mmCIF file of C-alpha atoms in Angstrom:
data_model
loop_
_atom_site.group_PDB
_atom_site.id
_atom_site.type_symbol
_atom_site.label_atom_id
_atom_site.label_comp_id
_atom_site.label_asym_id
_atom_site.label_seq_id
_atom_site.Cartn_x
_atom_site.Cartn_y
_atom_site.Cartn_z
ATOM 1 C CA UNK A 1 -40.542 -17.014 -11.148
ATOM 2 C CA UNK A 2 -38.720 -19.824 -12.935
ATOM 3 C CA UNK A 3 -40.814 -22.941 -12.292
ATOM 4 C CA UNK A 4 -38.068 -25.306 -13.449
ATOM 5 C CA UNK A 5 -35.508 -23.692 -11.133
ATOM 6 C CA UNK A 6 -37.889 -23.999 -8.179
ATOM 7 C CA UNK A 7 -38.742 -27.592 -9.067
ATOM 8 C CA UNK A 8 -35.030 -28.426 -9.263
ATOM 9 C CA UNK A 9 -34.391 -26.764 -5.892
ATOM 10 C CA UNK A 10 -37.210 -28.761 -4.294
ATOM 11 C CA UNK A 11 -36.185 -32.056 -5.928
ATOM 12 C CA UNK A 12 -33.608 -32.680 -3.181
ATOM 13 C CA UNK A 13 -35.074 -34.320 -0.055
ATOM 14 C CA UNK A 14 -32.967 -32.284 2.385
ATOM 15 C CA UNK A 15 -33.802 -28.964 0.701
ATOM 16 C CA UNK A 16 -37.486 -29.923 0.762
ATOM 17 C CA UNK A 17 -37.207 -30.772 4.480
ATOM 18 C CA UNK A 18 -35.507 -27.428 5.161
ATOM 19 C CA UNK A 19 -38.430 -25.648 3.498
ATOM 20 C CA UNK A 20 -40.876 -27.618 5.655
ATOM 21 C CA UNK A 21 -38.912 -26.825 8.828
ATOM 22 C CA UNK A 22 -38.724 -23.132 7.966
ATOM 23 C CA UNK A 23 -42.507 -23.029 7.628
ATOM 24 C CA UNK A 24 -42.760 -23.509 11.417
ATOM 25 C CA UNK A 25 -39.338 -22.584 12.802
ATOM 26 C CA UNK A 26 -40.404 -22.382 16.453
ATOM 27 C CA UNK A 27 -41.619 -25.995 16.289
ATOM 28 C CA UNK A 28 -38.484 -27.265 14.546
ATOM 29 C CA UNK A 29 -35.545 -25.322 15.977
ATOM 30 C CA UNK A 30 -34.345 -24.204 19.411
ATOM 31 C CA UNK A 31 -34.698 -20.517 20.335
ATOM 32 C CA UNK A 32 -31.934 -18.237 19.077
ATOM 33 C CA UNK A 33 -29.253 -17.001 21.418
ATOM 34 C CA UNK A 34 -28.141 -14.101 19.188
ATOM 35 C CA UNK A 35 -31.555 -12.701 18.197
ATOM 36 C CA UNK A 36 -35.022 -12.936 19.679
ATOM 37 C CA UNK A 37 -37.729 -14.819 17.808
ATOM 38 C CA UNK A 38 -37.720 -16.115 14.252
ATOM 39 C CA UNK A 39 -38.664 -12.954 12.315
ATOM 40 C CA UNK A 40 -35.380 -13.118 10.391
ATOM 41 C CA UNK A 41 -35.475 -16.888 10.093
ATOM 42 C CA UNK A 42 -33.225 -19.640 11.374
ATOM 43 C CA UNK A 43 -29.460 -19.562 11.751
ATOM 44 C CA UNK A 44 -27.544 -21.688 9.247
ATOM 45 C CA UNK A 45 -25.813 -23.422 12.161
ATOM 46 C CA UNK A 46 -29.134 -24.647 13.563
ATOM 47 C CA UNK A 47 -30.184 -25.960 10.141
ATOM 48 C CA UNK A 48 -26.807 -27.681 9.799
ATOM 49 C CA UNK A 49 -27.123 -29.305 13.235
ATOM 50 C CA UNK A 50 -30.642 -30.575 12.471
ATOM 51 C CA UNK A 51 -29.574 -32.172 9.185
ATOM 52 C CA UNK A 52 -26.276 -33.573 10.425
ATOM 53 C CA UNK A 53 -24.650 -32.505 7.157
ATOM 54 C CA UNK A 54 -21.575 -30.324 6.777
ATOM 55 C CA UNK A 55 -21.838 -26.545 6.996
ATOM 56 C CA UNK A 56 -20.623 -26.218 3.397
ATOM 57 C CA UNK A 57 -23.324 -28.599 2.133
ATOM 58 C CA UNK A 58 -26.053 -26.712 3.988
ATOM 59 C CA UNK A 59 -24.716 -23.369 2.742
ATOM 60 C CA UNK A 60 -24.849 -24.730 -0.806
ATOM 61 C CA UNK A 61 -28.397 -26.033 -0.321
ATOM 62 C CA UNK A 62 -29.520 -22.669 1.061
ATOM 63 C CA UNK A 63 -27.873 -20.895 -1.883
ATOM 64 C CA UNK A 64 -29.846 -23.094 -4.275
ATOM 65 C CA UNK A 65 -33.068 -22.275 -2.420
ATOM 66 C CA UNK A 66 -32.190 -18.566 -2.437
ATOM 67 C CA UNK A 67 -31.415 -18.554 -6.175
ATOM 68 C CA UNK A 68 -34.790 -20.205 -6.782
ATOM 69 C CA UNK A 69 -36.453 -17.389 -4.809
ATOM 70 C CA UNK A 70 -37.676 -19.598 -1.983
ATOM 71 C CA UNK A 71 -35.731 -18.177 0.967
ATOM 72 C CA UNK A 72 -34.473 -14.790 2.131
ATOM 73 C CA UNK A 73 -31.152 -14.437 3.975
ATOM 74 C CA UNK A 74 -30.548 -11.898 6.742
ATOM 75 C CA UNK A 75 -27.132 -11.231 8.283
ATOM 76 C CA UNK A 76 -26.637 -10.634 11.996
ATOM 77 C CA UNK A 77 -22.941 -10.107 12.577
ATOM 78 C CA UNK A 78 -21.179 -13.256 11.459
ATOM 79 C CA UNK A 79 -24.380 -15.298 11.347
ATOM 80 C CA UNK A 80 -26.819 -15.679 8.460
ATOM 81 C CA UNK A 81 -30.476 -16.464 9.080
ATOM 82 C CA UNK A 82 -32.877 -17.832 6.480
ATOM 83 C CA UNK A 83 -36.639 -17.551 6.256
ATOM 84 C CA UNK A 84 -39.123 -18.585 3.616
ATOM 85 C CA UNK A 85 -40.128 -16.060 0.967
ATOM 86 C CA UNK A 86 -43.861 -16.633 1.254
ATOM 87 C CA UNK A 87 -44.658 -14.109 -1.500
ATOM 88 C CA UNK A 88 -42.520 -15.982 -4.032
ATOM 89 C CA UNK A 89 -43.765 -19.365 -2.836
ATOM 90 C CA UNK A 90 -47.347 -18.217 -3.395
ATOM 91 C CA UNK A 91 -46.426 -16.868 -6.855
ATOM 92 C CA UNK A 92 -44.779 -20.193 -7.720
ATOM 93 C CA UNK A 93 -47.841 -22.183 -6.650
ATOM 94 C CA UNK A 94 -50.165 -19.872 -8.598
ATOM 95 C CA UNK A 95 -48.013 -20.090 -11.715
ATOM 96 C CA UNK A 96 -47.724 -23.856 -11.387
ATOM 97 C CA UNK A 97 -51.507 -24.258 -11.216
ATOM 98 C CA UNK A 98 -52.059 -21.947 -14.174
ATOM 99 C CA UNK A 99 -49.542 -23.795 -16.339
ATOM 100 C CA UNK A 100 -50.809 -27.304 -15.611
#
């Protein structure tokens, strides 16, 4: 886990908000039409609609979060869903505490 990469990913307010929303997707997003429940995460389109930003900006933000190890993508047909990688988030927090 690269602490600096994670810190950089979380230094953007929108990316930080996305991480907060993904922590409780059912409370922050409408139910999915394509898949049932939030086991695979939230569709990029729903994240884009909530932020009001362009699809390309949200895709870039999610790529940054994925490269930092904070989210996991899952494809369903033409749609990509993102969920938090709780294992990596826990590892990041543990490493951060140990290094401070």
